[in-house]
Amino acid sequence: MNFYFPYKMRNCSLSVIPVIFSLIFLFPATGLTQTRKPGVPEEPKSKKQLNREKMEEDRIARWDFGINFGTYFANKYTANYYNGSEGNVNNIGYVMTNQYWYEEIKHLLNASYKVQVEEVPTNMHYHVALTGGLFFRYNFTSNWGLLVDFNYAQLNTDGEFTVSIDTVTYLTEPNLQLFGVHGREQRVNFDLAAHRRFPVVKKKMNLFAQLGMNVNYCQVMKNYINIYDHEYSIVNIYGDQYYVPNTNMQENPNNQNGFGYGLYAGGGMGFIFSRQIGLEVGGYLHYITVGLEGYNEFRPSGSVYIRFVLNNLISKEEE
């Protein structure tokens, strides 16, 4: 079957079809996508919109919460509180002057005449201790904050004292032996400090410095000597009573504790993983006095730590 078009239509068909297709494809590009007339400048953003964008960029979390884990390096000065010397609250003489303990010690050492303490350690030190705690921080701005920090540590110190056995005459050399003297202490540090950030990589990493004050609480847990596998506490828990074995003697609490205070300075590096999670690695130095009788001078102690930081747990993000 053959179709015939009028002459004029047949002549114009070839020229009309390209025009139609051009209009179809150009219309979306020129009509639908055109938002402003050519030559007309783009309308500037409003002040309110600019402020909103800047506030979004500078948004900070007002409250930070964290958990600390680290190591604590207590100054050795107060470790001598536990060395058993005669000038200390707890001393080895408390045990050696008790008739019943003294006779038992002589028996343990096979001493036929006497046992005498010759020297006590004068350079005791604490072992490096693990420490852990909590912290809260309120951020006034993105770079300034106020830090409250609590950390707990158990401190151990061990030394050796010298005992002479059977010094019966000047014709024989004394038999000298070493035995252990030990102290166990718990300490809580409370720090209040200003926190200053120095951005390194915006929103990702910063350096920080801290400066403030410290209040600490210290409590003696144990102070004792050991003769072989026998342990003798040198803390007087019987007061004015004379210890007699196998009797129902009343023990009196002898709480050896106290508060100290001093200065706090610290610093480190912070990493921001998201608006909710961060990590800080740092250290601090205390220059403090500790509440142990006879050992009240100021001395430095310190710690290094890792801190896991959680944001916005107390309140929502604020502008």
GROMACS .gro file of N, CA, C and O in nm, residues 69-120:
model
  208
   69PHE      N    1   4.188   0.551   8.217
   69PHE     CA    2   4.270   0.437   8.253
   69PHE      C    3   4.416   0.477   8.236
   69PHE      O    4   4.452   0.538   8.135
   70GLY      N    5   4.499   0.444   8.335
   70GLY     CA    6   4.639   0.482   8.322
   70GLY      C    7   4.726   0.424   8.431
   70GLY      O    8   4.688   0.329   8.501
   71THR      N    9   4.844   0.480   8.442
   71THR     CA   10   4.940   0.440   8.545
   71THR      C   11   4.974   0.562   8.631
   71THR      O   12   4.984   0.674   8.581
   72TYR      N   13   4.992   0.536   8.760
   72TYR     CA   14   5.017   0.643   8.856
   72TYR      C   15   5.155   0.625   8.917
   72TYR      O   16   5.192   0.515   8.959
   73PHE      N   17   5.231   0.734   8.920
   73PHE     CA   18   5.367   0.732   8.974
   73PHE      C   19   5.370   0.819   9.100
   73PHE      O   20   5.386   0.940   9.093
   74ALA      N   21   5.349   0.754   9.216
   74ALA     CA   22   5.345   0.827   9.342
   74ALA      C   23   5.487   0.857   9.389
   74ALA      O   24   5.578   0.773   9.376
   75ASN      N   25   5.506   0.974   9.444
   75ASN     CA   26   5.638   1.012   9.494
   75ASN      C   27   5.680   0.922   9.610
   75ASN      O   28   5.599   0.888   9.697
   76LYS      N   29   5.808   0.884   9.613
   76LYS     CA   30   5.856   0.790   9.713
   76LYS      C   31   5.867   0.850   9.853
   76LYS      O   32   5.886   0.775   9.951
   77TYR      N   33   5.854   0.981   9.864
   77TYR     CA   34   5.870   1.046   9.994
   77TYR      C   35   5.780   0.985  10.100
   77TYR      O   36   5.825   0.950  10.210
   78THR      N   37   5.650   0.967  10.070
   78THR     CA   38   5.558   0.913  10.169
   78THR      C   39   5.570   0.762  10.185
   78THR      O   40   5.513   0.705  10.280
   79ALA      N   41   5.643   0.694  10.098
   79ALA     CA   42   5.661   0.549  10.112
   79ALA      C   43   5.737   0.515  10.240
   79ALA      O   44   5.717   0.408  10.299
   80ASN      N   45   5.823   0.605  10.287
   80ASN     CA   46   5.897   0.580  10.410
   80ASN      C   47   5.808   0.583  10.533
   80ASN      O   48   5.852   0.546  10.643
   81TYR      N   49   5.684   0.624  10.518
   81TYR     CA   50   5.587   0.614  10.628
   81TYR      C   51   5.572   0.469  10.671
   81TYR      O   52   5.538   0.440  10.786
   82TYR      N   53   5.599   0.377  10.579
   82TYR     CA   54   5.575   0.234  10.603
   82TYR      C   55   5.702   0.156  10.638
   82TYR      O   56   5.698   0.034  10.644
   83ASN      N   57   5.816   0.224  10.658
   83ASN     CA   58   5.942   0.151  10.674
   83ASN      C   59   5.964   0.096  10.814
   83ASN      O   60   6.063   0.025  10.838
   84GLY      N   61   5.877   0.128  10.909
   84GLY     CA   62   5.887   0.069  11.043
   84GLY      C   63   5.986   0.136  11.135
   84GLY      O   64   6.018   0.080  11.241
   85SER      N   65   6.036   0.253  11.100
   85SER     CA   66   6.136   0.320  11.186
   85SER      C   67   6.069   0.370  11.314
   85SER      O   68   5.948   0.388  11.321
   86GLU      N   69   6.151   0.392  11.416
   86GLU     CA   70   6.100   0.430  11.547
   86GLU      C   71   6.025   0.563  11.545
   86GLU      O   72   5.938   0.587  11.627
   87GLY      N   73   6.059   0.652  11.454
   87GLY     CA   74   5.992   0.781  11.449
   87GLY      C   75   5.857   0.780  11.381
   87GLY      O   76   5.786   0.882  11.382
   88ASN      N   77   5.818   0.667  11.325
   88ASN     CA   78   5.691   0.658  11.254
   88ASN      C   79   5.577   0.618  11.347
   88ASN      O   80   5.599   0.559  11.453
   89VAL      N   81   5.456   0.649  11.304
   89VAL     CA   82   5.338   0.606  11.380
   89VAL      C   83   5.337   0.454  11.393
   89VAL      O   84   5.310   0.399  11.500
   90ASN      N   85   5.366   0.386  11.283
   90ASN     CA   86   5.378   0.240  11.284
   90ASN      C   87   5.526   0.205  11.285
   90ASN      O   88   5.600   0.247  11.196
   91ASN      N   89   5.570   0.129  11.384
   91ASN     CA   90   5.712   0.094  11.391
   91ASN      C   91   5.730  -0.051  11.431
   91ASN      O   92   5.644  -0.112  11.496
   92ILE      N   93   5.844  -0.106  11.389
   92ILE     CA   94   5.871  -0.248  11.414
   92ILE      C   95   5.887  -0.274  11.564
   92ILE      O   96   5.859  -0.384  11.613
   93GLY      N   97   5.929  -0.172  11.638
   93GLY     CA   98   5.944  -0.189  11.782
   93GLY      C   99   5.814  -0.227  11.850
   93GLY      O  100   5.815  -0.292  11.956
   94TYR      N  101   5.701  -0.190  11.792
   94TYR     CA  102   5.571  -0.228  11.848
   94TYR      C  103   5.559  -0.380  11.857
   94TYR      O  104   5.501  -0.435  11.953
   95VAL      N  105   5.611  -0.450  11.758
   95VAL     CA  106   5.607  -0.597  11.758
   95VAL      C  107   5.719  -0.654  11.844
   95VAL      O  108   5.697  -0.745  11.926
   96MET      N  109   5.840  -0.601  11.831
   96MET     CA  110   5.956  -0.659  11.897
   96MET      C  111   5.955  -0.640  12.049
   96MET      O  112   6.021  -0.715  12.123
   97THR      N  113   5.881  -0.540  12.096
   97THR     CA  114   5.876  -0.518  12.241
   97THR      C  115   5.760  -0.594  12.307
   97THR      O  116   5.745  -0.588  12.431
   98ASN      N  117   5.682  -0.662  12.228
   98ASN     CA  118   5.576  -0.745  12.286
   98ASN      C  119   5.634  -0.882  12.319
   98ASN      O  120   5.687  -0.951  12.231
   99GLN      N  121   5.623  -0.923  12.441
   99GLN     CA  122   5.688  -1.046  12.487
   99GLN      C  123   5.645  -1.168  12.406
   99GLN      O  124   5.728  -1.251  12.368
  100TYR      N  125   5.519  -1.180  12.377
  100TYR     CA  126   5.467  -1.300  12.310
  100TYR      C  127   5.511  -1.304  12.165
  100TYR      O  128   5.554  -1.410  12.114
  101TRP      N  129   5.501  -1.192  12.095
  101TRP     CA  130   5.548  -1.189  11.956
  101TRP      C  131   5.699  -1.209  11.951
  101TRP      O  132   5.750  -1.278  11.862
  102TYR      N  133   5.771  -1.146  12.045
  102TYR     CA  134   5.916  -1.155  12.044
  102TYR      C  135   5.963  -1.299  12.062
  102TYR      O  136   6.053  -1.347  11.992
  103GLU      N  137   5.904  -1.372  12.157
  103GLU     CA  138   5.942  -1.511  12.180
  103GLU      C  139   5.909  -1.597  12.059
  103GLU      O  140   5.984  -1.689  12.025
  104GLU      N  141   5.797  -1.567  11.995
  104GLU     CA  142   5.761  -1.643  11.875
  104GLU      C  143   5.862  -1.618  11.764
  104GLU      O  144   5.902  -1.712  11.693
  105ILE      N  145   5.906  -1.495  11.748
  105ILE     CA  146   6.005  -1.462  11.645
  105ILE      C  147   6.139  -1.528  11.676
  105ILE      O  148   6.207  -1.580  11.586
  106LYS      N  149   6.179  -1.528  11.802
  106LYS     CA  150   6.303  -1.596  11.841
  106LYS      C  151   6.296  -1.744  11.803
  106LYS      O  152   6.395  -1.802  11.753
  107HIS      N  153   6.182  -1.805  11.827
  107HIS     CA  154   6.166  -1.946  11.792
  107HIS      C  155   6.175  -1.967  11.642
  107HIS      O  156   6.239  -2.064  11.595
  108LEU      N  157   6.112  -1.879  11.566
  108LEU     CA  158   6.117  -1.892  11.420
  108LEU      C  159   6.260  -1.880  11.367
  108LEU      O  160   6.297  -1.945  11.268
  109LEU      N  161   6.342  -1.798  11.434
  109LEU     CA  162   6.479  -1.772  11.388
  109LEU      C  163   6.582  -1.861  11.459
  109LEU      O  164   6.702  -1.845  11.436
  110ASN      N  165   6.534  -1.952  11.543
  110ASN     CA  166   6.625  -2.040  11.619
  110ASN      C  167   6.728  -1.959  11.698
  110ASN      O  168   6.846  -1.993  11.703
  111ALA      N  169   6.682  -1.851  11.757
  111ALA     CA  170   6.771  -1.765  11.835
  111ALA      C  171   6.770  -1.810  11.981
  111ALA      O  172   6.664  -1.827  12.041
  112SER      N  173   6.888  -1.829  12.036
  112SER     CA  174   6.897  -1.873  12.175
  112SER      C  175   6.913  -1.757  12.272
  112SER      O  176   6.889  -1.773  12.392
  113TYR      N  177   6.952  -1.640  12.220
  113TYR     CA  178   6.976  -1.529  12.310
  113TYR      C  179   6.884  -1.412  12.280
  113TYR      O  180   6.793  -1.381  12.356
  114LYS      N  181   6.906  -1.345  12.169
  114LYS     CA  182   6.820  -1.233  12.138
  114LYS      C  183   6.814  -1.208  11.987
  114LYS      O  184   6.898  -1.254  11.910
  115VAL      N  185   6.712  -1.132  11.952
  115VAL     CA  186   6.692  -1.086  11.814
  115VAL      C  187   6.679  -0.934  11.821
  115VAL      O  188   6.605  -0.881  11.904
  116GLN      N  189   6.752  -0.867  11.735
  116GLN     CA  190   6.752  -0.720  11.740
  116GLN      C  191   6.746  -0.661  11.600
  116GLN      O  192   6.816  -0.706  11.510
  117VAL      N  193   6.661  -0.560  11.586
  117VAL     CA  194   6.652  -0.489  11.459
  117VAL      C  195   6.769  -0.393  11.447
  117VAL      O  196   6.792  -0.309  11.535
  118GLU      N  197   6.847  -0.407  11.341
  118GLU     CA  198   6.966  -0.325  11.321
  118GLU      C  199   6.938  -0.205  11.230
  118GLU      O  200   6.977  -0.092  11.261
  119GLU      N  201   6.873  -0.228  11.118
  119GLU     CA  202   6.848  -0.120  11.022
  119GLU      C  203   6.711  -0.135  10.957
  119GLU      O  204   6.663  -0.248  10.937
  120VAL      N  205   6.653  -0.023  10.925
  120VAL     CA  206   6.528  -0.023  10.847
  120VAL      C  207   6.557   0.048  10.715
  120VAL      O  208   6.649   0.130  10.705
   0.00000   0.00000   0.00000
